[in-house]
Amino acid sequence: MHSPDPYTTYEPLDRLLLTPEDPAGPHRAARLAQLGIGSTALPEFDEFARRLATELDAPFAMVNFIDHRRQFFAGLYTPDAGAVNVEQRSVQDQAPPVGREMGLDHGFCPHTVKRTAALVLDDVCDYPRFAGNPVVDEIGIRSYMGAPLADTLEGINLGTICVVDTEARPWGRQRLEIIKSMAQEMSDWVQARAEGRSM
């Protein structure tokens, strides 16, 4: 099946509910529990999020596992962990705290999981369905880029890796290719864990 182009195919997104229906949620929750990765923050996930933020020059980065009840940031990098670059020091000073858990109605990762392809929102306010998301007002998120984490053994997406910013920004195709490549890297790690292999 052909994946939608995150830069040219926004029509299907405009028809999505604010919180997309997710019939795979219970299956995903069971798989995350089986793998032991859906509810615990691990240092390797935090390190991956730090590397993701650095590679994409973003103030926030997450490794996000999504079950039928919530989103859990098993890997989390925020400006409190250290500014990514000099230009983002003002973001570090002003950014609100971000916790490890978030409801399914908050943020854009549930949409990324549902559509099974990367999602790029240079400015969330350009899209009515996304502009009304609670994270826009509560946290000040203005741009998002995320890619799904595929569990090829089960044929489902377990969550996403993503970056967000408090300012609108053009992520660009080069950063899109980086996040897709890093999502594959994390997916390979999850598969190795499922098969009892070390990476």
PDB file of C-alpha atoms in Angstrom:
ATOM      1  CA  MET A   1       0.000   0.000   0.000  1.00  0.00           C
ATOM      2  CA  HIS A   2       1.350   3.433  -0.968  1.00  0.00           C
ATOM      3  CA  SER A   3       2.110   5.638   2.034  1.00  0.00           C
ATOM      4  CA  PRO A   4       0.811   9.203   1.974  1.00  0.00           C
ATOM      5  CA  ASP A   5       3.378  11.911   1.310  1.00  0.00           C
ATOM      6  CA  PRO A   6       3.561  13.950   4.515  1.00  0.00           C
ATOM      7  CA  TYR A   7       4.115  17.156   2.530  1.00  0.00           C
ATOM      8  CA  THR A   8       1.494  16.810  -0.182  1.00  0.00           C
ATOM      9  CA  THR A   9      -1.307  14.593   1.137  1.00  0.00           C
ATOM     10  CA  TYR A  10      -3.198  16.407   3.843  1.00  0.00           C
ATOM     11  CA  GLU A  11      -6.750  15.770   2.634  1.00  0.00           C
ATOM     12  CA  PRO A  12      -7.228  12.552   4.656  1.00  0.00           C
ATOM     13  CA  LEU A  13      -5.991  14.355   7.785  1.00  0.00           C
ATOM     14  CA  ASP A  14      -8.718  16.980   7.492  1.00  0.00           C
ATOM     15  CA  ARG A  15     -11.298  14.222   7.846  1.00  0.00           C
ATOM     16  CA  LEU A  16      -9.744  12.720  10.971  1.00  0.00           C
ATOM     17  CA  LEU A  17     -11.491  13.104  14.298  1.00  0.00           C
ATOM     18  CA  LEU A  18      -9.698  15.166  16.935  1.00  0.00           C
ATOM     19  CA  THR A  19      -8.832  11.839  18.583  1.00  0.00           C
ATOM     20  CA  PRO A  20      -8.771   9.163  15.870  1.00  0.00           C
ATOM     21  CA  GLU A  21     -10.572   5.894  16.417  1.00  0.00           C
ATOM     22  CA  ASP A  22      -8.055   3.179  17.193  1.00  0.00           C
ATOM     23  CA  PRO A  23      -9.357  -0.399  16.966  1.00  0.00           C
ATOM     24  CA  ALA A  24      -5.780  -1.696  17.302  1.00  0.00           C
ATOM     25  CA  GLY A  25      -5.406  -0.074  20.739  1.00  0.00           C
ATOM     26  CA  PRO A  26      -6.060  -3.210  22.864  1.00  0.00           C
ATOM     27  CA  HIS A  27      -3.755  -5.320  20.654  1.00  0.00           C
ATOM     28  CA  ARG A  28      -1.065  -2.656  20.945  1.00  0.00           C
ATOM     29  CA  ALA A  29      -1.473  -2.472  24.733  1.00  0.00           C
ATOM     30  CA  ALA A  30      -1.078  -6.245  25.041  1.00  0.00           C
ATOM     31  CA  ARG A  31       2.001  -6.227  22.829  1.00  0.00           C
ATOM     32  CA  LEU A  32       3.631  -3.381  24.760  1.00  0.00           C
ATOM     33  CA  ALA A  33       2.997  -5.245  28.011  1.00  0.00           C
ATOM     34  CA  GLN A  34       4.510  -8.396  26.506  1.00  0.00           C
ATOM     35  CA  LEU A  35       7.611  -6.456  25.465  1.00  0.00           C
ATOM     36  CA  GLY A  36       7.795  -4.586  28.773  1.00  0.00           C
ATOM     37  CA  ILE A  37       8.268  -1.196  27.126  1.00  0.00           C
ATOM     38  CA  GLY A  38       4.932   0.579  27.367  1.00  0.00           C
ATOM     39  CA  SER A  39       5.055   2.041  30.860  1.00  0.00           C
ATOM     40  CA  THR A  40       8.680   2.395  31.964  1.00  0.00           C
ATOM     41  CA  ALA A  41      11.165   5.142  31.179  1.00  0.00           C
ATOM     42  CA  LEU A  42      14.479   3.588  30.196  1.00  0.00           C
ATOM     43  CA  PRO A  43      17.842   5.373  29.919  1.00  0.00           C
ATOM     44  CA  GLU A  44      18.380   4.077  26.388  1.00  0.00           C
ATOM     45  CA  PHE A  45      15.099   5.650  25.284  1.00  0.00           C
ATOM     46  CA  ASP A  46      16.015   8.979  26.870  1.00  0.00           C
ATOM     47  CA  GLU A  47      19.392   8.840  25.150  1.00  0.00           C
ATOM     48  CA  PHE A  48      17.687   8.079  21.839  1.00  0.00           C
ATOM     49  CA  ALA A  49      15.377  11.080  22.353  1.00  0.00           C
ATOM     50  CA  ARG A  50      18.403  13.278  23.103  1.00  0.00           C
ATOM     51  CA  ARG A  51      20.073  12.113  19.900  1.00  0.00           C
ATOM     52  CA  LEU A  52      16.853  12.682  17.947  1.00  0.00           C
ATOM     53  CA  ALA A  53      16.610  16.252  19.263  1.00  0.00           C
ATOM     54  CA  THR A  54      20.226  16.899  18.335  1.00  0.00           C
ATOM     55  CA  GLU A  55      19.933  15.418  14.839  1.00  0.00           C
ATOM     56  CA  LEU A  56      16.782  17.413  14.078  1.00  0.00           C
ATOM     57  CA  ASP A  57      17.740  20.579  15.957  1.00  0.00           C
ATOM     58  CA  ALA A  58      14.550  20.425  18.036  1.00  0.00           C
ATOM     59  CA  PRO A  59      13.888  21.506  21.643  1.00  0.00           C
ATOM     60  CA  PHE A  60      11.627  18.521  22.413  1.00  0.00           C
ATOM     61  CA  ALA A  61      11.913  14.887  21.302  1.00  0.00           C
ATOM     62  CA  MET A  62      10.065  11.755  22.398  1.00  0.00           C
ATOM     63  CA  VAL A  63       9.926   7.999  22.043  1.00  0.00           C
ATOM     64  CA  ASN A  64       6.204   7.564  22.504  1.00  0.00           C
ATOM     65  CA  PHE A  65       4.367   4.273  23.062  1.00  0.00           C
ATOM     66  CA  ILE A  66       0.593   4.431  22.724  1.00  0.00           C
ATOM     67  CA  ASP A  67      -1.880   1.974  24.215  1.00  0.00           C
ATOM     68  CA  HIS A  68      -5.679   2.052  24.419  1.00  0.00           C
ATOM     69  CA  ARG A  69      -5.692   4.538  27.328  1.00  0.00           C
ATOM     70  CA  ARG A  70      -2.764   6.917  27.043  1.00  0.00           C
ATOM     71  CA  GLN A  71       0.543   7.922  25.512  1.00  0.00           C
ATOM     72  CA  PHE A  72       3.730   7.184  27.458  1.00  0.00           C
ATOM     73  CA  PHE A  73       7.004   8.923  26.695  1.00  0.00           C
ATOM     74  CA  ALA A  74       9.470   6.153  27.451  1.00  0.00           C
ATOM     75  CA  GLY A  75      12.125   8.416  25.967  1.00  0.00           C
ATOM     76  CA  LEU A  76      11.937  12.155  26.592  1.00  0.00           C
ATOM     77  CA  TYR A  77      14.199  15.094  25.839  1.00  0.00           C
ATOM     78  CA  THR A  78      13.156  18.614  26.849  1.00  0.00           C
ATOM     79  CA  PRO A  79      14.916  21.978  26.992  1.00  0.00           C
ATOM     80  CA  ASP A  80      15.440  21.354  30.736  1.00  0.00           C
ATOM     81  CA  ALA A  81      17.880  18.627  29.714  1.00  0.00           C
ATOM     82  CA  GLY A  82      20.069  21.227  27.993  1.00  0.00           C
ATOM     83  CA  ALA A  83      19.643  23.563  25.070  1.00  0.00           C
ATOM     84  CA  VAL A  84      20.147  21.981  21.658  1.00  0.00           C
ATOM     85  CA  ASN A  85      21.852  25.109  20.356  1.00  0.00           C
ATOM     86  CA  VAL A  86      22.399  28.747  21.199  1.00  0.00           C
ATOM     87  CA  GLU A  87      19.368  29.962  19.251  1.00  0.00           C
ATOM     88  CA  GLN A  88      17.058  27.794  21.369  1.00  0.00           C
ATOM     89  CA  ARG A  89      18.122  29.098  24.762  1.00  0.00           C
ATOM     90  CA  SER A  90      15.076  31.362  24.867  1.00  0.00           C
ATOM     91  CA  VAL A  91      12.918  28.260  24.350  1.00  0.00           C
ATOM     92  CA  GLN A  92      14.683  26.593  27.282  1.00  0.00           C
ATOM     93  CA  ASP A  93      13.866  29.550  29.527  1.00  0.00           C
ATOM     94  CA  GLN A  94      10.185  29.705  28.566  1.00  0.00           C
ATOM     95  CA  ALA A  95       9.161  26.097  27.910  1.00  0.00           C
ATOM     96  CA  PRO A  96       6.568  24.556  30.240  1.00  0.00           C
ATOM     97  CA  PRO A  97       7.293  21.190  31.863  1.00  0.00           C
ATOM     98  CA  VAL A  98       6.346  18.063  29.931  1.00  0.00           C
ATOM     99  CA  GLY A  99       5.513  14.876  31.840  1.00  0.00           C
ATOM    100  CA  ARG A 100       5.848  11.265  30.792  1.00  0.00           C
ATOM    101  CA  GLU A 101       2.125  10.621  30.270  1.00  0.00           C
ATOM    102  CA  MET A 102      -0.382  12.273  27.981  1.00  0.00           C
ATOM    103  CA  GLY A 103      -3.990  11.555  27.079  1.00  0.00           C
ATOM    104  CA  LEU A 104      -4.918  10.211  23.675  1.00  0.00           C
ATOM    105  CA  ASP A 105      -6.710  13.471  22.901  1.00  0.00           C
ATOM    106  CA  HIS A 106      -3.484  15.453  23.367  1.00  0.00           C
ATOM    107  CA  GLY A 107      -0.872  15.805  20.664  1.00  0.00           C
ATOM    108  CA  PHE A 108      -0.492  14.411  17.188  1.00  0.00           C
ATOM    109  CA  CYS A 109       1.129  11.002  17.633  1.00  0.00           C
ATOM    110  CA  PRO A 110      -2.204   9.099  17.682  1.00  0.00           C
ATOM    111  CA  HIS A 111      -2.800  10.449  14.172  1.00  0.00           C
ATOM    112  CA  THR A 112       0.676   9.326  13.079  1.00  0.00           C
ATOM    113  CA  VAL A 113       0.007   5.816  14.387  1.00  0.00           C
ATOM    114  CA  LYS A 114      -3.419   5.713  12.741  1.00  0.00           C
ATOM    115  CA  ARG A 115      -2.168   6.795   9.314  1.00  0.00           C
ATOM    116  CA  THR A 116       0.885   4.459   9.509  1.00  0.00           C
ATOM    117  CA  ALA A 117       3.148   7.048   7.910  1.00  0.00           C
ATOM    118  CA  ALA A 118       5.231  10.039   8.922  1.00  0.00           C
ATOM    119  CA  LEU A 119       3.316  13.213   9.697  1.00  0.00           C
ATOM    120  CA  VAL A 120       4.849  16.674   9.208  1.00  0.00           C
ATOM    121  CA  LEU A 121       3.111  19.791  10.520  1.00  0.00           C
ATOM    122  CA  ASP A 122       5.278  22.833   9.940  1.00  0.00           C
ATOM    123  CA  ASP A 123       2.595  24.975  11.579  1.00  0.00           C
ATOM    124  CA  VAL A 124      -0.223  23.132  13.322  1.00  0.00           C
ATOM    125  CA  CYS A 125      -2.360  26.263  13.114  1.00  0.00           C
ATOM    126  CA  ASP A 126      -2.597  25.817   9.344  1.00  0.00           C
ATOM    127  CA  TYR A 127      -4.838  22.774   9.902  1.00  0.00           C
ATOM    128  CA  PRO A 128      -8.142  23.250  11.775  1.00  0.00           C
ATOM    129  CA  ARG A 129      -8.222  19.683  13.113  1.00  0.00           C
ATOM    130  CA  PHE A 130      -4.774  20.108  14.655  1.00  0.00           C
ATOM    131  CA  ALA A 131      -4.963  23.769  15.649  1.00  0.00           C
ATOM    132  CA  GLY A 132      -7.641  22.888  18.219  1.00  0.00           C
ATOM    133  CA  ASN A 133      -5.543  20.227  19.926  1.00  0.00           C
ATOM    134  CA  PRO A 134      -5.061  20.908  23.676  1.00  0.00           C
ATOM    135  CA  VAL A 135      -1.243  20.896  23.437  1.00  0.00           C
ATOM    136  CA  VAL A 136      -1.371  24.033  21.299  1.00  0.00           C
ATOM    137  CA  ASP A 137      -2.780  26.123  24.151  1.00  0.00           C
ATOM    138  CA  GLU A 138      -1.573  24.139  27.172  1.00  0.00           C
ATOM    139  CA  ILE A 139       2.047  23.631  26.107  1.00  0.00           C
ATOM    140  CA  GLY A 140       2.384  26.081  23.238  1.00  0.00           C
ATOM    141  CA  ILE A 141       3.245  23.504  20.568  1.00  0.00           C
ATOM    142  CA  ARG A 142       3.276  25.018  17.085  1.00  0.00           C
ATOM    143  CA  SER A 143       5.079  22.433  14.954  1.00  0.00           C
ATOM    144  CA  TYR A 144       5.384  18.652  14.934  1.00  0.00           C
ATOM    145  CA  MET A 145       7.094  15.886  13.016  1.00  0.00           C
ATOM    146  CA  GLY A 146       6.672  12.219  13.859  1.00  0.00           C
ATOM    147  CA  ALA A 147       7.173   8.767  12.363  1.00  0.00           C
ATOM    148  CA  PRO A 148       5.528   5.480  13.426  1.00  0.00           C
ATOM    149  CA  LEU A 149       7.331   2.624  15.161  1.00  0.00           C
ATOM    150  CA  ALA A 150       6.367  -0.561  13.348  1.00  0.00           C
ATOM    151  CA  ASP A 151       6.263  -3.975  14.981  1.00  0.00           C
ATOM    152  CA  THR A 152       6.631  -6.110  11.877  1.00  0.00           C
ATOM    153  CA  LEU A 153       6.145  -9.335  13.829  1.00  0.00           C
ATOM    154  CA  GLU A 154       2.644  -8.269  14.884  1.00  0.00           C
ATOM    155  CA  GLY A 155       1.815  -6.022  11.942  1.00  0.00           C
ATOM    156  CA  ILE A 156       0.962  -3.013  14.101  1.00  0.00           C
ATOM    157  CA  ASN A 157       2.487   0.323  15.060  1.00  0.00           C
ATOM    158  CA  LEU A 158       3.489   0.530  18.719  1.00  0.00           C
ATOM    159  CA  GLY A 159       3.912   4.287  18.854  1.00  0.00           C
ATOM    160  CA  THR A 160       6.099   6.975  17.362  1.00  0.00           C
ATOM    161  CA  ILE A 161       9.270   8.923  17.623  1.00  0.00           C
ATOM    162  CA  CYS A 162       8.626  12.638  17.292  1.00  0.00           C
ATOM    163  CA  VAL A 163       9.953  16.149  17.680  1.00  0.00           C
ATOM    164  CA  VAL A 164       7.992  19.294  18.491  1.00  0.00           C
ATOM    165  CA  ASP A 165       8.739  22.983  18.708  1.00  0.00           C
ATOM    166  CA  THR A 166       7.014  25.982  20.265  1.00  0.00           C
ATOM    167  CA  GLU A 167       7.530  27.924  17.044  1.00  0.00           C
ATOM    168  CA  ALA A 168       6.311  27.218  13.535  1.00  0.00           C
ATOM    169  CA  ARG A 169       9.166  25.950  11.385  1.00  0.00           C
ATOM    170  CA  PRO A 170       9.788  24.239   8.065  1.00  0.00           C
ATOM    171  CA  TRP A 171      11.137  20.792   8.984  1.00  0.00           C
ATOM    172  CA  GLY A 172      12.187  20.068   5.399  1.00  0.00           C
ATOM    173  CA  ARG A 173      12.650  16.822   3.530  1.00  0.00           C
ATOM    174  CA  GLN A 174      16.149  16.208   4.859  1.00  0.00           C
ATOM    175  CA  ARG A 175      14.890  16.134   8.450  1.00  0.00           C
ATOM    176  CA  LEU A 176      11.949  14.005   7.329  1.00  0.00           C
ATOM    177  CA  GLU A 177      14.352  11.409   5.944  1.00  0.00           C
ATOM    178  CA  ILE A 178      16.355  11.513   9.195  1.00  0.00           C
ATOM    179  CA  ILE A 179      13.329  10.878  11.403  1.00  0.00           C
ATOM    180  CA  LYS A 180      12.147   8.051   9.144  1.00  0.00           C
ATOM    181  CA  SER A 181      15.590   6.457   9.319  1.00  0.00           C
ATOM    182  CA  MET A 182      15.727   6.813  13.096  1.00  0.00           C
ATOM    183  CA  ALA A 183      12.220   5.367  13.411  1.00  0.00           C
ATOM    184  CA  GLN A 184      13.448   2.326  11.508  1.00  0.00           C
ATOM    185  CA  GLU A 185      16.404   2.093  13.883  1.00  0.00           C
ATOM    186  CA  MET A 186      14.101   2.132  16.912  1.00  0.00           C
ATOM    187  CA  SER A 187      11.721  -0.341  15.259  1.00  0.00           C
ATOM    188  CA  ASP A 188      14.664  -2.698  14.675  1.00  0.00           C
ATOM    189  CA  TRP A 189      15.577  -2.386  18.365  1.00  0.00           C
ATOM    190  CA  VAL A 190      12.016  -3.276  19.385  1.00  0.00           C
ATOM    191  CA  GLN A 191      12.004  -6.267  17.040  1.00  0.00           C
ATOM    192  CA  ALA A 192      15.337  -7.472  18.400  1.00  0.00           C
ATOM    193  CA  ARG A 193      13.915  -7.218  21.921  1.00  0.00           C
ATOM    194  CA  ALA A 194      10.845  -9.202  20.833  1.00  0.00           C
ATOM    195  CA  GLU A 195      13.105 -11.916  19.429  1.00  0.00           C
ATOM    196  CA  GLY A 196      15.364 -11.940  22.472  1.00  0.00           C
ATOM    197  CA  ARG A 197      18.331 -10.494  20.600  1.00  0.00           C
ATOM    198  CA  SER A 198      20.555  -7.648  21.728  1.00  0.00           C
ATOM    199  CA  MET A 199      21.250  -4.696  19.447  1.00  0.00           C
TER     200      MET A 199
END
